[in-house]
Every structure is written in structure tokens, then in C-alpha cells.
PDB file of C-alpha atoms and ligand atoms in Angstrom:
ATOM      1  CA  MET P 921       0.000   0.000   0.000  1.00  0.00           C
ATOM      2  CA  GLY P 922       2.985   2.286   0.436  1.00  0.00           C
ATOM      3  CA  ALA P 923       1.558   3.714   3.666  1.00  0.00           C
ATOM      4  CA  PRO P 924       3.997   4.572   6.446  1.00  0.00           C
ATOM      5  CA  THR P 925       4.304   1.695   8.876  1.00  0.00           C
ATOM      6  CA  ILE P 926       3.148   2.413  12.409  1.00  0.00           C
ATOM      7  CA  PRO P 927       5.004   1.011  15.413  1.00  0.00           C
ATOM      8  CA  VAL P 928       3.249  -2.013  16.910  1.00  0.00           C
ATOM      9  CA  LEU P 929       3.915  -4.397  19.769  1.00  0.00           C
ATOM     10  CA  GLU P 930       3.807  -7.890  18.248  1.00  0.00           C
ATOM     11  CA  VAL P 931       2.766 -10.827  20.428  1.00  0.00           C
ATOM     12  CA  ASP P 932       2.986 -14.569  19.784  1.00  0.00           C
ATOM     13  CA  LEU P 933      -0.276 -16.524  19.869  1.00  0.00           C
ATOM     14  CA  GLY P 934       0.997 -19.463  17.867  1.00  0.00           C
ATOM     15  CA  PRO P 935       1.575 -20.586  14.285  1.00  0.00           C
ATOM     16  CA  GLY P 936      -0.640 -18.995  11.654  1.00  0.00           C
ATOM     17  CA  ILE P 937      -1.806 -16.246  14.007  1.00  0.00           C
ATOM     18  CA  ARG P 938      -0.818 -12.578  13.947  1.00  0.00           C
ATOM     19  CA  ALA P 939      -1.428 -10.454  16.981  1.00  0.00           C
ATOM     20  CA  PHE P 940      -0.274  -6.986  17.973  1.00  0.00           C
ATOM     21  CA  PHE P 941      -1.049  -3.889  19.981  1.00  0.00           C
ATOM     22  CA  THR P 942      -0.775  -0.371  18.645  1.00  0.00           C
ATOM     23  CA  THR P 943       0.650   2.479  20.711  1.00  0.00           C
ATOM     24  CA  ARG P 944      -0.345   6.128  20.617  1.00  0.00           C
ATOM     25  CA  HIS P 945       2.389   6.817  18.046  1.00  0.00           C
ATOM     26  CA  GLY P 946       2.437   6.934  14.256  1.00  0.00           C
ATOM     27  CA  GLY P 947      -0.974   8.428  13.500  1.00  0.00           C
ATOM     28  CA  LEU P 948      -2.483  11.641  12.191  1.00  0.00           C
ATOM     29  CA  SER P 949      -4.500  12.984  15.142  1.00  0.00           C
ATOM     30  CA  GLU P 950      -3.491  16.146  16.986  1.00  0.00           C
ATOM     31  CA  GLY P 951      -3.879  17.587  20.482  1.00  0.00           C
ATOM     32  CA  PRO P 952      -4.951  15.158  23.222  1.00  0.00           C
ATOM     33  CA  TRP P 953      -5.578  12.465  20.568  1.00  0.00           C
ATOM     34  CA  ALA P 954      -2.030  12.617  19.181  1.00  0.00           C
ATOM     35  CA  SER P 955      -1.452  10.693  17.326  1.00  0.00           C
ATOM     36  CA  LEU P 956      -2.815   7.204  16.563  1.00  0.00           C
ATOM     37  CA  ASN P 957      -6.291   7.558  18.076  1.00  0.00           C
ATOM     38  CA  LEU P 958      -8.491   4.683  16.903  1.00  0.00           C
ATOM     39  CA  GLY P 959     -11.610   5.530  18.907  1.00  0.00           C
ATOM     40  CA  LEU P 960     -14.663   7.160  17.362  1.00  0.00           C
ATOM     41  CA  GLY P 961     -16.867   9.217  19.645  1.00  0.00           C
ATOM     42  CA  VAL P 962     -14.055  10.499  21.858  1.00  0.00           C
ATOM     43  CA  GLY P 963     -14.046  14.035  20.384  1.00  0.00           C
ATOM     44  CA  ASP P 964     -11.506  13.483  17.608  1.00  0.00           C
ATOM     45  CA  THR P 965     -12.365  14.149  13.947  1.00  0.00           C
ATOM     46  CA  GLU P 966     -14.043  11.089  12.430  1.00  0.00           C
ATOM     47  CA  ALA P 967     -12.144  11.389   9.130  1.00  0.00           C
ATOM     48  CA  THR P 968      -8.851  11.395  11.034  1.00  0.00           C
ATOM     49  CA  VAL P 969      -9.840   8.346  13.072  1.00  0.00           C
ATOM     50  CA  ARG P 970     -10.820   6.550   9.845  1.00  0.00           C
ATOM     51  CA  ALA P 971      -7.429   7.449   8.348  1.00  0.00           C
ATOM     52  CA  ASN P 972      -5.676   6.171  11.487  1.00  0.00           C
ATOM     53  CA  ARG P 973      -7.652   2.931  11.265  1.00  0.00           C
ATOM     54  CA  ARG P 974      -6.505   2.530   7.659  1.00  0.00           C
ATOM     55  CA  LEU P 975      -2.893   2.685   8.901  1.00  0.00           C
ATOM     56  CA  VAL P 976      -3.699  -0.240  11.203  1.00  0.00           C
ATOM     57  CA  ASP P 977      -5.488  -2.037   8.333  1.00  0.00           C
ATOM     58  CA  ALA P 978      -2.250  -1.749   6.353  1.00  0.00           C
ATOM     59  CA  VAL P 979      -0.301  -3.485   9.124  1.00  0.00           C
ATOM     60  CA  ALA P 980      -2.968  -6.195   9.425  1.00  0.00           C
ATOM     61  CA  GLY P 981      -3.242  -6.656   5.672  1.00  0.00           C
ATOM     62  CA  ALA P 982      -7.041  -6.252   5.605  1.00  0.00           C
ATOM     63  CA  PRO P 983      -9.684  -3.968   7.147  1.00  0.00           C
ATOM     64  CA  VAL P 984      -9.823  -4.504  10.912  1.00  0.00           C
ATOM     65  CA  ASN P 985     -13.284  -5.277  12.328  1.00  0.00           C
ATOM     66  CA  PHE P 986     -14.055  -3.155  15.366  1.00  0.00           C
ATOM     67  CA  ALA P 987     -17.256  -3.504  17.374  1.00  0.00           C
ATOM     68  CA  THR P 988     -19.021  -0.554  18.980  1.00  0.00           C
ATOM     69  CA  GLN P 989     -18.077  -1.426  22.546  1.00  0.00           C
ATOM     70  CA  VAL P 990     -20.789  -1.008  25.168  1.00  0.00           C
ATOM     71  CA  HIS P 991     -19.366  -2.595  28.368  1.00  0.00           C
ATOM     72  CA  GLY P 992     -21.500  -5.735  28.029  1.00  0.00           C
ATOM     73  CA  ARG P 993     -20.800  -9.431  27.538  1.00  0.00           C
ATOM     74  CA  ASP P 994     -22.374 -10.035  24.118  1.00  0.00           C
ATOM     75  CA  ILE P 995     -20.363 -11.496  21.240  1.00  0.00           C
ATOM     76  CA  ALA P 996     -20.577 -11.073  17.481  1.00  0.00           C
ATOM     77  CA  VAL P 997     -19.179 -13.380  14.819  1.00  0.00           C
ATOM     78  CA  ALA P 998     -17.157 -11.390  12.284  1.00  0.00           C
ATOM     79  CA  SER P 999     -16.659 -12.334   8.647  1.00  0.00           C
ATOM     80  CA  ALA P1000     -15.234 -10.744   5.530  1.00  0.00           C
ATOM     81  CA  SER P1001     -18.722 -10.363   4.087  1.00  0.00           C
ATOM     82  CA  LEU P1002     -19.822  -8.347   7.120  1.00  0.00           C
ATOM     83  CA  ALA P1003     -16.865  -5.968   7.079  1.00  0.00           C
ATOM     84  CA  SER P1004     -18.878  -3.140   5.543  1.00  0.00           C
ATOM     85  CA  ALA P1005     -21.946  -3.612   7.785  1.00  0.00           C
ATOM     86  CA  PRO P1006     -22.548  -1.278  10.748  1.00  0.00           C
ATOM     87  CA  ALA P1007     -20.366  -2.255  13.721  1.00  0.00           C
ATOM     88  CA  PRO P1008     -22.260  -4.506  16.147  1.00  0.00           C
ATOM     89  CA  GLU P1009     -22.727  -3.220  19.712  1.00  0.00           C
ATOM     90  CA  VAL P1010     -20.795  -5.917  21.536  1.00  0.00           C
ATOM     91  CA  ASP P1011     -17.604  -6.324  23.551  1.00  0.00           C
ATOM     92  CA  ALA P1012     -16.181  -9.439  21.949  1.00  0.00           C
ATOM     93  CA  LEU P1013     -15.681 -10.585  18.379  1.00  0.00           C
ATOM     94  CA  VAL P1014     -14.859 -14.077  17.141  1.00  0.00           C
ATOM     95  CA  THR P1015     -14.062 -15.516  13.720  1.00  0.00           C
ATOM     96  CA  SER P1016     -12.591 -18.605  12.127  1.00  0.00           C
ATOM     97  CA  GLU P1017     -12.048 -16.945   8.749  1.00  0.00           C
ATOM     98  CA  VAL P1018      -8.538 -16.402   7.406  1.00  0.00           C
ATOM     99  CA  GLY P1019      -7.551 -12.784   6.799  1.00  0.00           C
ATOM    100  CA  VAL P1020     -10.355 -11.214   8.840  1.00  0.00           C
ATOM    101  CA  PRO P1021      -8.635  -9.108  11.538  1.00  0.00           C
ATOM    102  CA  LEU P1022     -10.483  -8.410  14.778  1.00  0.00           C
ATOM    103  CA  GLY P1023      -9.763  -5.293  16.817  1.00  0.00           C
ATOM    104  CA  VAL P1024     -10.486  -4.034  20.312  1.00  0.00           C
ATOM    105  CA  TYR P1025      -9.879  -0.392  21.305  1.00  0.00           C
ATOM    106  CA  VAL P1026      -9.055   0.719  24.836  1.00  0.00           C
ATOM    107  CA  ALA P1027      -7.573   3.396  27.091  1.00  0.00           C
ATOM    108  CA  ASP P1028      -7.180   1.715  30.537  1.00  0.00           C
ATOM    109  CA  CYS P1029      -9.731  -1.093  30.013  1.00  0.00           C
ATOM    110  CA  VAL P1030      -8.187  -4.513  29.372  1.00  0.00           C
ATOM    111  CA  PRO P1031      -7.729  -5.603  25.739  1.00  0.00           C
ATOM    112  CA  VAL P1032      -7.649  -9.396  25.381  1.00  0.00           C
ATOM    113  CA  LEU P1033      -6.508 -11.225  22.248  1.00  0.00           C
ATOM    114  CA  LEU P1034      -7.299 -14.937  21.945  1.00  0.00           C
ATOM    115  CA  ALA P1035      -6.437 -17.670  19.479  1.00  0.00           C
ATOM    116  CA  ASP P1036      -6.690 -21.387  18.983  1.00  0.00           C
ATOM    117  CA  PRO P1037      -3.970 -21.840  16.356  1.00  0.00           C
ATOM    118  CA  ARG P1038      -4.805 -25.521  15.900  1.00  0.00           C
ATOM    119  CA  ALA P1039      -8.542 -25.058  15.274  1.00  0.00           C
ATOM    120  CA  GLY P1040      -8.035 -21.695  13.566  1.00  0.00           C
ATOM    121  CA  VAL P1041     -10.297 -19.548  15.720  1.00  0.00           C
ATOM    122  CA  VAL P1042      -9.468 -16.052  16.969  1.00  0.00           C
ATOM    123  CA  ALA P1043     -11.267 -13.595  19.234  1.00  0.00           C
ATOM    124  CA  VAL P1044     -10.915 -10.233  20.947  1.00  0.00           C
ATOM    125  CA  ALA P1045     -12.564  -9.017  24.137  1.00  0.00           C
ATOM    126  CA  HIS P1046     -12.891  -5.628  25.806  1.00  0.00           C
ATOM    127  CA  ALA P1047     -12.865  -6.013  29.592  1.00  0.00           C
ATOM    128  CA  GLY P1048     -13.371  -2.861  31.602  1.00  0.00           C
ATOM    129  CA  ARG P1049     -14.699  -2.927  35.130  1.00  0.00           C
ATOM    130  CA  PRO P1050     -18.260  -3.890  34.021  1.00  0.00           C
ATOM    131  CA  GLY P1051     -16.863  -6.519  31.642  1.00  0.00           C
ATOM    132  CA  VAL P1052     -14.835  -8.062  34.451  1.00  0.00           C
ATOM    133  CA  GLU P1053     -17.933  -8.154  36.665  1.00  0.00           C
ATOM    134  CA  MET P1054     -20.026  -9.725  33.873  1.00  0.00           C
ATOM    135  CA  GLY P1055     -17.350 -12.155  32.764  1.00  0.00           C
ATOM    136  CA  VAL P1056     -16.941 -11.045  29.161  1.00  0.00           C
ATOM    137  CA  VAL P1057     -13.735 -13.053  28.680  1.00  0.00           C
ATOM    138  CA  GLY P1058     -15.534 -16.236  29.751  1.00  0.00           C
ATOM    139  CA  ALA P1059     -18.211 -15.484  27.177  1.00  0.00           C
ATOM    140  CA  ALA P1060     -15.521 -14.995  24.518  1.00  0.00           C
ATOM    141  CA  VAL P1061     -13.957 -18.351  25.387  1.00  0.00           C
ATOM    142  CA  GLU P1062     -17.377 -20.059  25.158  1.00  0.00           C
ATOM    143  CA  ALA P1063     -17.869 -18.527  21.713  1.00  0.00           C
ATOM    144  CA  MET P1064     -14.475 -19.858  20.601  1.00  0.00           C
ATOM    145  CA  LEU P1065     -15.326 -23.345  21.833  1.00  0.00           C
ATOM    146  CA  ALA P1066     -18.637 -23.127  19.928  1.00  0.00           C
ATOM    147  CA  CYS P1067     -16.574 -22.336  16.806  1.00  0.00           C
ATOM    148  CA  GLY P1068     -14.488 -25.499  17.210  1.00  0.00           C
ATOM    149  CA  GLY P1069     -11.773 -24.280  19.554  1.00  0.00           C
ATOM    150  CA  ARG P1070     -10.467 -26.511  22.331  1.00  0.00           C
ATOM    151  CA  ALA P1071      -9.542 -25.169  25.759  1.00  0.00           C
ATOM    152  CA  ARG P1072      -6.196 -26.996  25.849  1.00  0.00           C
ATOM    153  CA  ASP P1073      -5.185 -25.265  22.618  1.00  0.00           C
ATOM    154  CA  LEU P1074      -6.411 -21.796  23.536  1.00  0.00           C
ATOM    155  CA  ARG P1075      -3.907 -19.007  24.008  1.00  0.00           C
ATOM    156  CA  ALA P1076      -4.568 -15.503  25.268  1.00  0.00           C
ATOM    157  CA  VAL P1077      -2.654 -12.311  25.806  1.00  0.00           C
ATOM    158  CA  VAL P1078      -3.801  -9.690  28.307  1.00  0.00           C
ATOM    159  CA  GLY P1079      -2.699  -6.352  26.916  1.00  0.00           C
ATOM    160  CA  PRO P1080      -1.642  -3.008  28.394  1.00  0.00           C
ATOM    161  CA  ALA P1081      -4.213  -1.668  30.878  1.00  0.00           C
ATOM    162  CA  VAL P1082      -4.419   0.398  34.045  1.00  0.00           C
ATOM    163  CA  CYS P1083      -2.742  -1.593  36.812  1.00  0.00           C
ATOM    164  CA  GLY P1084      -3.857  -2.459  40.321  1.00  0.00           C
ATOM    165  CA  ASP P1085      -1.491   0.118  41.851  1.00  0.00           C
ATOM    166  CA  CYS P1086      -3.219   2.925  39.933  1.00  0.00           C
ATOM    167  CA  TYR P1087      -6.894   2.096  39.497  1.00  0.00           C
ATOM    168  CA  GLU P1088      -8.457   3.748  42.532  1.00  0.00           C
ATOM    169  CA  VAL P1089     -12.179   3.169  43.081  1.00  0.00           C
ATOM    170  CA  PRO P1090     -14.628   3.955  45.910  1.00  0.00           C
ATOM    171  CA  ALA P1091     -14.517   1.408  48.742  1.00  0.00           C
ATOM    172  CA  ASP P1092     -18.103   0.237  48.153  1.00  0.00           C
ATOM    173  CA  LEU P1093     -17.422  -0.421  44.469  1.00  0.00           C
ATOM    174  CA  ALA P1094     -14.237  -2.333  45.282  1.00  0.00           C
ATOM    175  CA  ALA P1095     -16.195  -4.430  47.772  1.00  0.00           C
ATOM    176  CA  ARG P1096     -18.962  -5.184  45.271  1.00  0.00           C
ATOM    177  CA  VAL P1097     -16.586  -6.222  42.498  1.00  0.00           C
ATOM    178  CA  GLY P1098     -14.415  -8.155  44.940  1.00  0.00           C
ATOM    179  CA  GLU P1099     -17.396 -10.201  46.055  1.00  0.00           C
ATOM    180  CA  ARG P1100     -17.892 -11.482  42.511  1.00  0.00           C
ATOM    181  CA  VAL P1101     -14.269 -11.446  41.370  1.00  0.00           C
ATOM    182  CA  PRO P1102     -11.942 -11.726  44.378  1.00  0.00           C
ATOM    183  CA  SER P1103      -8.790 -11.532  42.257  1.00  0.00           C
ATOM    184  CA  ALA P1104      -9.784  -7.996  41.235  1.00  0.00           C
ATOM    185  CA  LEU P1105      -9.245  -6.575  44.728  1.00  0.00           C
ATOM    186  CA  SER P1106      -6.200  -4.383  45.069  1.00  0.00           C
ATOM    187  CA  GLN P1107      -4.809  -1.316  46.785  1.00  0.00           C
ATOM    188  CA  THR P1108      -3.289   1.762  45.174  1.00  0.00           C
ATOM    189  CA  SER P1109       0.353   2.582  45.761  1.00  0.00           C
ATOM    190  CA  TRP P1110      -0.978   5.369  48.016  1.00  0.00           C
ATOM    191  CA  GLY P1111      -3.006   2.914  50.106  1.00  0.00           C
ATOM    192  CA  THR P1112      -6.613   3.339  48.973  1.00  0.00           C
ATOM    193  CA  PRO P1113      -9.093   0.746  47.588  1.00  0.00           C
ATOM    194  CA  ALA P1114      -8.374  -0.258  44.007  1.00  0.00           C
ATOM    195  CA  LEU P1115      -9.139  -2.843  41.355  1.00  0.00           C
ATOM    196  CA  ASP P1116      -6.569  -4.874  39.440  1.00  0.00           C
ATOM    197  CA  LEU P1117      -8.447  -5.541  36.211  1.00  0.00           C
ATOM    198  CA  PRO P1118      -5.585  -7.162  34.260  1.00  0.00           C
ATOM    199  CA  ARG P1119      -4.964  -9.621  37.105  1.00  0.00           C
ATOM    200  CA  ALA P1120      -8.713 -10.336  37.345  1.00  0.00           C
ATOM    201  CA  VAL P1121      -8.921 -10.992  33.602  1.00  0.00           C
ATOM    202  CA  THR P1122      -5.859 -13.240  33.734  1.00  0.00           C
ATOM    203  CA  THR P1123      -7.540 -15.260  36.488  1.00  0.00           C
ATOM    204  CA  GLN P1124     -10.858 -15.391  34.623  1.00  0.00           C
ATOM    205  CA  LEU P1125      -9.116 -16.728  31.506  1.00  0.00           C
ATOM    206  CA  ALA P1126      -7.447 -19.467  33.547  1.00  0.00           C
ATOM    207  CA  LEU P1127     -10.775 -20.344  35.196  1.00  0.00           C
ATOM    208  CA  ALA P1128     -12.373 -20.539  31.724  1.00  0.00           C
ATOM    209  CA  GLY P1129      -9.795 -23.212  30.897  1.00  0.00           C
ATOM    210  CA  VAL P1130      -7.479 -21.225  28.627  1.00  0.00           C
ATOM    211  CA  ALA P1131      -4.256 -23.221  28.656  1.00  0.00           C
ATOM    212  CA  HIS P1132      -1.747 -20.451  27.948  1.00  0.00           C
ATOM    213  CA  VAL P1133      -2.264 -16.927  29.268  1.00  0.00           C
ATOM    214  CA  GLU P1134       0.385 -14.258  28.846  1.00  0.00           C
ATOM    215  CA  ARG P1135       0.141 -10.859  30.449  1.00  0.00           C
ATOM    216  CA  ILE P1136       1.858  -7.739  29.188  1.00  0.00           C
ATOM    217  CA  HIS P1137       2.842  -5.903  32.349  1.00  0.00           C
ATOM    218  CA  ARG P1138       2.589  -2.344  31.079  1.00  0.00           C
ATOM    219  CA  CYS P1139       0.333   0.128  32.853  1.00  0.00           C
ATOM    220  CA  THR P1140      -1.487   2.552  30.598  1.00  0.00           C
ATOM    221  CA  ARG P1141      -1.793   5.229  33.289  1.00  0.00           C
ATOM    222  CA  THR P1142       1.937   5.478  33.842  1.00  0.00           C
ATOM    223  CA  ASP P1143       3.304   4.451  30.427  1.00  0.00           C
ATOM    224  CA  PRO P1144       3.191   7.391  27.981  1.00  0.00           C
ATOM    225  CA  ALA P1145       3.305   5.008  25.004  1.00  0.00           C
ATOM    226  CA  PHE P1146      -0.410   4.346  25.485  1.00  0.00           C
ATOM    227  CA  PHE P1147      -3.592   6.376  25.799  1.00  0.00           C
ATOM    228  CA  SER P1148      -5.066   6.453  29.311  1.00  0.00           C
ATOM    229  CA  HIS P1149      -8.520   7.675  30.216  1.00  0.00           C
ATOM    230  CA  ARG P1150      -7.465   8.166  33.835  1.00  0.00           C
ATOM    231  CA  ARG P1151      -4.276  10.088  33.037  1.00  0.00           C
ATOM    232  CA  SER P1152      -6.072  12.371  30.574  1.00  0.00           C
ATOM    233  CA  SER P1153      -9.025  12.930  32.909  1.00  0.00           C
ATOM    234  CA  ALA P1154      -6.638  14.111  35.616  1.00  0.00           C
ATOM    235  CA  ASP P1155      -5.644  16.876  33.185  1.00  0.00           C
ATOM    236  CA  ALA P1156      -9.304  17.489  32.170  1.00  0.00           C
ATOM    237  CA  LEU P1157      -8.525  16.221  28.664  1.00  0.00           C
ATOM    238  CA  PRO P1158     -10.212  13.632  26.458  1.00  0.00           C
ATOM    239  CA  ALA P1159      -8.261  10.456  25.729  1.00  0.00           C
ATOM    240  CA  GLY P1160      -7.669   8.632  22.469  1.00  0.00           C
ATOM    241  CA  ARG P1161      -7.842   4.865  22.107  1.00  0.00           C
ATOM    242  CA  PHE P1162      -5.161   2.354  21.111  1.00  0.00           C
ATOM    243  CA  ALA P1163      -5.979  -1.140  19.912  1.00  0.00           C
ATOM    244  CA  GLY P1164      -5.223  -4.818  20.034  1.00  0.00           C
ATOM    245  CA  VAL P1165      -5.602  -6.782  16.796  1.00  0.00           C
ATOM    246  CA  VAL P1166      -5.614 -10.531  16.084  1.00  0.00           C
ATOM    247  CA  LEU P1167      -6.118 -12.483  12.858  1.00  0.00           C
ATOM    248  CA  ARG P1168      -5.544 -15.780  11.138  1.00  0.00           C
ATOM    249  CA  ALA P1169      -2.784 -14.831   8.734  1.00  0.00           C
TER     250      ALA P1169
HETATM  251 ZN1  LIG K1626      -0.283   1.618  37.119  1.00  0.00          ZN
END
């Protein structure tokens, strides 16, 4: 395509699978969205976001399917023939088609990329605090098994997200989430109630039977390579979104 290549963080989910995370670098957006903002509806110009998404498409080799994420636990099956349809309002996508990239966009929420390289099934999930409470990653795993995946062959990577040292929440919210998902309970580095969403998601994937779970230990709030809703909010600014992408190559 001749487009400039954007920097991405490649991850290994097995033979025949490509998976990577974007950073905030290499795109066309300006101001608080500089520069590779992939989120629509966060105040950035839609045409610029579409152009940024095309840069990611170029890396993936085909248009990336993004859902309209709504903090639920519903799943949609993606296919090449549906690529031009309106984005479904779900928080997980699954496909067994070759060359159909799936994307998940985040800025502190947990992006999860999944693959069964043997069965040839891939999925993405968006797990924020509501998604952790509702068990969206478990729903994504179920959808993969329904598409022919097998738990012992499943691999997942838990991407950059706000960490348990940084994600302060009110005590009553921490207690409520902790009752359902004990591994989510944490404490900030300054000693107040917090949630550790990436750890909770890692635990939920293991409980769902995923054989190999890798976690990228990079905190979006403190790592300037990524967009962070919390960091931007502290400065009264909107935040862009970076993405995780997985496909059968
Ligand atoms: Zn942190």
C-alpha cells in the first residue's frame, strides 16, 4: 500500500496467528488524541480516526473489524462479508475466517486477544470494570469453543491496561466487584481501595480453561506510550484509544 508503517507491539499466539497492539504513536490525530487515536466518539475528527484505522489495516493486511463497545458481555461473529456492515454493539468478536482481523480499542480497560492456532479460531474481548464483573472473557472463550476451539489449545494475551497500583475506586465499588471477582481486589500505591483488572482478567481466563495466558505488564496510566482515560481525565482532557488486533494470517 505504500503507507507509512506504524510502530506495533507484536505478540505470539501461535503458528498462523498474527497479533499486535498499537501504541499512541504513528498516527495523524493532533492535540490530546495525538497521534494514533483509533476511537470514534471520543471528540476526535471522524475522518482522522478513519485514516488512522486505515494505517492499522495496512499493518494487518485487511480492514480490521471493530465492534461498537458497550461494556457488556455479548459477542458477534465477524466475517469478511460483514466488514462493511454497521459495527455490532458488543464487547467481543470471534471468527474462524482467514484474513479477517479483529480489533479491540481501549484506554485503561483490558484488551484481550485470543487464538486457537490448531482449530483456527481467533477472538478479541474488551474487559473494563463492568466486563470483568459480567465475565466477558468467559463469554468470549465459550464462543471460541462453539466455533471449534479446544480449551487446551487456547492461548490468550492480556494487553496493556491500568494496573492495580493505579486504578483507585470507591470502597463500596471495590467491595462489590471483589465479592464477585476476588482476584480484582487491590490497593493503590498510596493505600486506597483499588481494582486490578488485568490480574482479574488473567484469572478469569485461567478459570475458563485457557491453557496459555500471557500478560503484558505495562500500565497505561503510567506508560506514555499508550492512551489512558485516567491520566487524561486528571488533566481534564479527552483520551484517544489504542488497539489490540488478532487475525488468522
Ligand atoms: Zn499503574
